[in-house]
Amino acid sequence: MTKIAIIYYSVYGHTKTLADTAAKALEGTGTEATVYQLPETLTEDVLAKMHAAPRTSDPVISHEDLPNYDGYIFVIATRYGRAVAQWSAFFDRTGGLWMQQALSKKFATIITSTGTQHGGQETTALTTIPFLAHHGIIFVPLGYKDGTITDMTEVLAGSPWGSATLAGADGSRQPSEKELSVVRFHAKHFNEVVSQFVKGA
């Protein structure tokens, strides 16, 4: 059985929505998909000043959980065109796994959320790849298999690097149905790639 960890960090709920959408898309595929959230690094008073949404009941991922999975869907919010600090803090805790190359031949794909259209969806994926390379994790992009990302009829997030959403500079915009449809396609595409490897095809 293919096992995929869907890991997110969310302040206002956008990446949580994307993670849940990806998990829902994998129901009935025979894959075991588990949704995790990252450990929080901010204090309660800082989160209160940010008007952050309450933490969810999803389990908190530990770096020790990573070897138990065949693949990872990283759902990453951006700051200044790269992953938020909570992701960097999590990645930095994986040194022991790196020493053992315990994640070699695992797979990963990246879903992003940015405040604006030009807020760094592609650069967030690009600057996350060095982490994958050092661990020997194989990056699986979305590509253009889902033609929805070429739609020019409305404001739409996403790129061949991966599906995405736009949160708005104030966090008020929610993922559109078209964006969520690309997330569903992306999750299924990733699962097909990982499952083919797991089955030895």
Coordinates of C-alpha atoms in Angstrom, one line a residue:
M1 CA 0.0 0.0 0.0
T2 CA 1.3 3.5 -0.9
K3 CA 1.6 5.8 2.1
I4 CA 1.5 9.6 1.6
A5 CA 1.9 12.3 4.2
I6 CA 0.2 15.6 3.4
I7 CA 1.9 18.2 5.5
Y8 CA 0.9 21.8 5.9
Y9 CA 1.5 24.9 8.1
S10 CA -1.5 27.3 8.3
V11 CA -2.1 30.6 10.0
Y12 CA -5.4 31.6 8.3
G13 CA -6.6 28.3 7.0
H14 CA -5.8 28.4 3.3
T15 CA -3.2 25.7 3.3
K16 CA -5.3 23.6 5.6
T17 CA -8.1 23.8 2.9
L18 CA -5.6 22.7 0.2
A19 CA -4.3 19.8 2.3
D20 CA -7.8 18.5 3.1
T21 CA -8.7 18.8 -0.6
A22 CA -5.6 16.8 -1.6
A23 CA -6.5 14.1 1.1
K24 CA -10.1 13.9 -0.1
A25 CA -8.9 13.4 -3.7
L26 CA -7.0 10.3 -2.6
E27 CA -9.9 8.6 -0.9
G28 CA -10.8 5.4 -2.6
T29 CA -7.5 5.0 -4.4
G30 CA -6.1 2.4 -2.0
T31 CA -3.5 4.9 -0.8
E32 CA -3.1 5.7 2.9
A33 CA -3.0 9.5 3.1
T34 CA -2.4 11.2 6.4
V35 CA -2.8 14.9 7.0
Y36 CA -0.3 16.5 9.4
Q37 CA 0.4 20.0 10.5
L38 CA 3.9 21.4 11.3
P39 CA 4.9 22.3 14.8
E40 CA 4.2 25.9 15.7
T41 CA 7.2 28.2 16.3
L42 CA 5.3 31.4 17.2
T43 CA 4.1 32.3 20.7
E44 CA 0.4 32.6 21.6
D45 CA 0.6 36.3 22.0
V46 CA 2.2 36.8 18.5
L47 CA -0.5 34.5 17.0
A48 CA -3.2 36.5 18.7
K49 CA -1.8 39.8 17.3
M50 CA -1.8 38.2 13.9
H51 CA -5.5 37.2 14.3
A52 CA -4.5 33.6 13.5
A53 CA -7.0 30.9 13.2
P54 CA -7.1 28.3 16.0
R55 CA -4.8 25.3 15.6
T56 CA -6.6 22.3 14.2
S57 CA -6.8 18.8 15.6
D58 CA -4.6 17.4 12.9
P59 CA -1.6 15.5 14.3
V60 CA 1.7 17.4 14.5
I61 CA 4.4 15.9 12.3
S62 CA 7.7 14.9 13.7
H63 CA 10.8 14.4 11.5
E64 CA 10.8 10.9 12.9
D65 CA 7.6 10.2 11.0
L66 CA 9.0 10.9 7.6
P67 CA 10.7 7.5 6.9
N68 CA 7.3 5.8 7.4
Y69 CA 5.9 7.3 4.1
D70 CA 6.6 6.8 0.4
G71 CA 5.8 10.3 -0.5
Y72 CA 5.1 13.8 0.8
I73 CA 2.7 16.5 -0.4
F74 CA 4.2 19.7 1.1
V75 CA 1.5 22.4 1.3
I76 CA 3.6 25.6 1.8
A77 CA 2.5 29.1 2.5
T78 CA 5.1 31.8 1.4
R79 CA 6.9 34.7 2.9
Y80 CA 8.8 36.9 0.6
G81 CA 8.8 34.3 -2.2
R82 CA 10.0 31.4 -0.1
A83 CA 8.7 28.9 2.5
V84 CA 7.6 30.4 5.8
A85 CA 10.0 30.0 8.7
Q86 CA 8.1 27.1 10.2
W87 CA 9.0 25.0 7.2
S88 CA 12.7 25.9 7.4
A89 CA 12.7 25.1 11.1
F90 CA 11.2 21.7 10.4
F91 CA 13.6 20.9 7.6
D92 CA 16.5 21.9 9.8
R93 CA 15.6 19.2 12.3
T94 CA 16.1 16.4 9.7
G95 CA 19.9 16.3 9.9
G96 CA 19.9 12.8 11.4
L97 CA 17.8 11.5 8.6
W98 CA 20.2 13.2 6.1
M99 CA 23.2 11.5 7.7
Q100 CA 21.5 8.1 7.2
Q101 CA 20.0 9.1 3.8
A102 CA 16.8 7.7 5.3
L103 CA 14.6 9.6 2.9
S104 CA 16.5 8.6 -0.3
K105 CA 14.1 7.4 -3.1
K106 CA 11.1 9.0 -1.4
F107 CA 8.9 11.4 -3.5
A108 CA 7.6 14.9 -2.9
T109 CA 5.5 17.4 -4.5
I110 CA 4.7 21.0 -3.6
I111 CA 1.4 23.0 -3.3
T112 CA 1.7 26.7 -2.4
S113 CA -0.3 29.6 -1.2
T114 CA 0.7 33.2 -1.8
G115 CA -0.8 36.5 -0.9
T116 CA -0.7 37.9 -4.5
Q117 CA -0.3 36.6 -8.0
H118 CA 3.4 37.4 -8.1
G119 CA 4.1 36.5 -4.5
G120 CA 6.4 33.6 -5.2
Q121 CA 4.5 30.4 -6.1
E122 CA 7.3 29.2 -8.4
T123 CA 10.2 30.5 -6.3
T124 CA 8.8 28.8 -3.2
A125 CA 8.9 25.4 -5.0
L126 CA 12.3 26.2 -6.5
T127 CA 13.9 27.2 -3.2
T128 CA 12.5 24.0 -1.5
I129 CA 14.1 21.7 -4.0
P130 CA 17.6 22.0 -2.4
F131 CA 16.2 20.3 0.7
L132 CA 14.8 17.5 -1.4
A133 CA 18.1 17.1 -3.3
H134 CA 20.2 16.8 -0.2
H135 CA 17.9 14.0 1.1
G136 CA 17.7 12.3 -2.3
I137 CA 13.9 12.9 -2.4
I138 CA 12.5 12.9 -5.9
F139 CA 10.5 16.0 -6.9
V140 CA 7.3 15.4 -8.9
P141 CA 6.0 18.6 -10.6
L142 CA 2.5 19.1 -11.8
G143 CA 3.5 19.9 -15.3
Y144 CA 0.8 20.9 -17.7
K145 CA -1.2 17.6 -17.6
D146 CA -4.1 19.6 -16.2
G147 CA -4.9 22.3 -18.7
T148 CA -6.8 24.3 -16.2
I149 CA -3.7 26.2 -15.1
T150 CA -3.6 27.8 -18.6
D151 CA -7.1 29.3 -18.1
M152 CA -7.0 33.1 -18.6
T153 CA -10.6 33.8 -18.0
E154 CA -10.1 34.6 -14.3
V155 CA -7.5 35.1 -11.7
L156 CA -6.0 31.7 -11.0
A157 CA -3.0 30.4 -9.0
G158 CA -0.9 27.5 -10.0
S159 CA 2.0 26.6 -12.4
P160 CA 3.8 23.6 -13.8
W161 CA 5.7 23.5 -10.5
G162 CA 2.5 22.7 -8.6
S163 CA -1.0 23.7 -7.7
A164 CA -1.6 26.8 -5.6
T165 CA -4.0 29.4 -4.3
L166 CA -4.0 33.1 -3.8
A167 CA -4.9 34.2 -0.3
G168 CA -5.0 38.0 -0.9
A169 CA -2.7 40.4 0.8
D170 CA -5.1 40.5 3.8
G171 CA -5.9 36.8 3.7
S172 CA -9.5 37.4 2.8
R173 CA -9.5 35.4 -0.5
Q174 CA -10.4 31.7 -0.3
P175 CA -9.3 29.1 -2.8
S176 CA -11.5 29.1 -5.9
E177 CA -13.2 26.0 -7.2
K178 CA -10.8 25.9 -10.2
E179 CA -7.8 26.1 -7.9
L180 CA -9.2 23.3 -5.8
S181 CA -9.9 21.2 -8.9
V182 CA -6.2 21.5 -9.9
V183 CA -5.2 20.5 -6.3
R184 CA -7.3 17.4 -6.7
F185 CA -5.7 16.6 -10.1
H186 CA -2.3 17.3 -8.6
A187 CA -2.8 15.0 -5.7
K188 CA -4.0 12.1 -7.9
H189 CA -1.2 12.7 -10.4
F190 CA 1.4 12.5 -7.6
N191 CA -0.2 9.4 -6.1
E192 CA -0.1 7.7 -9.5
V193 CA 3.7 8.4 -9.8
V194 CA 4.5 7.2 -6.2
S195 CA 2.2 4.2 -6.5
Q196 CA 3.8 3.1 -9.7
F197 CA 7.2 3.1 -7.9
V198 CA 5.9 1.3 -4.8
K199 CA 4.4 -1.4 -7.0
G200 CA 7.7 -1.8 -8.8
A201 CA 6.2 -1.1 -12.3

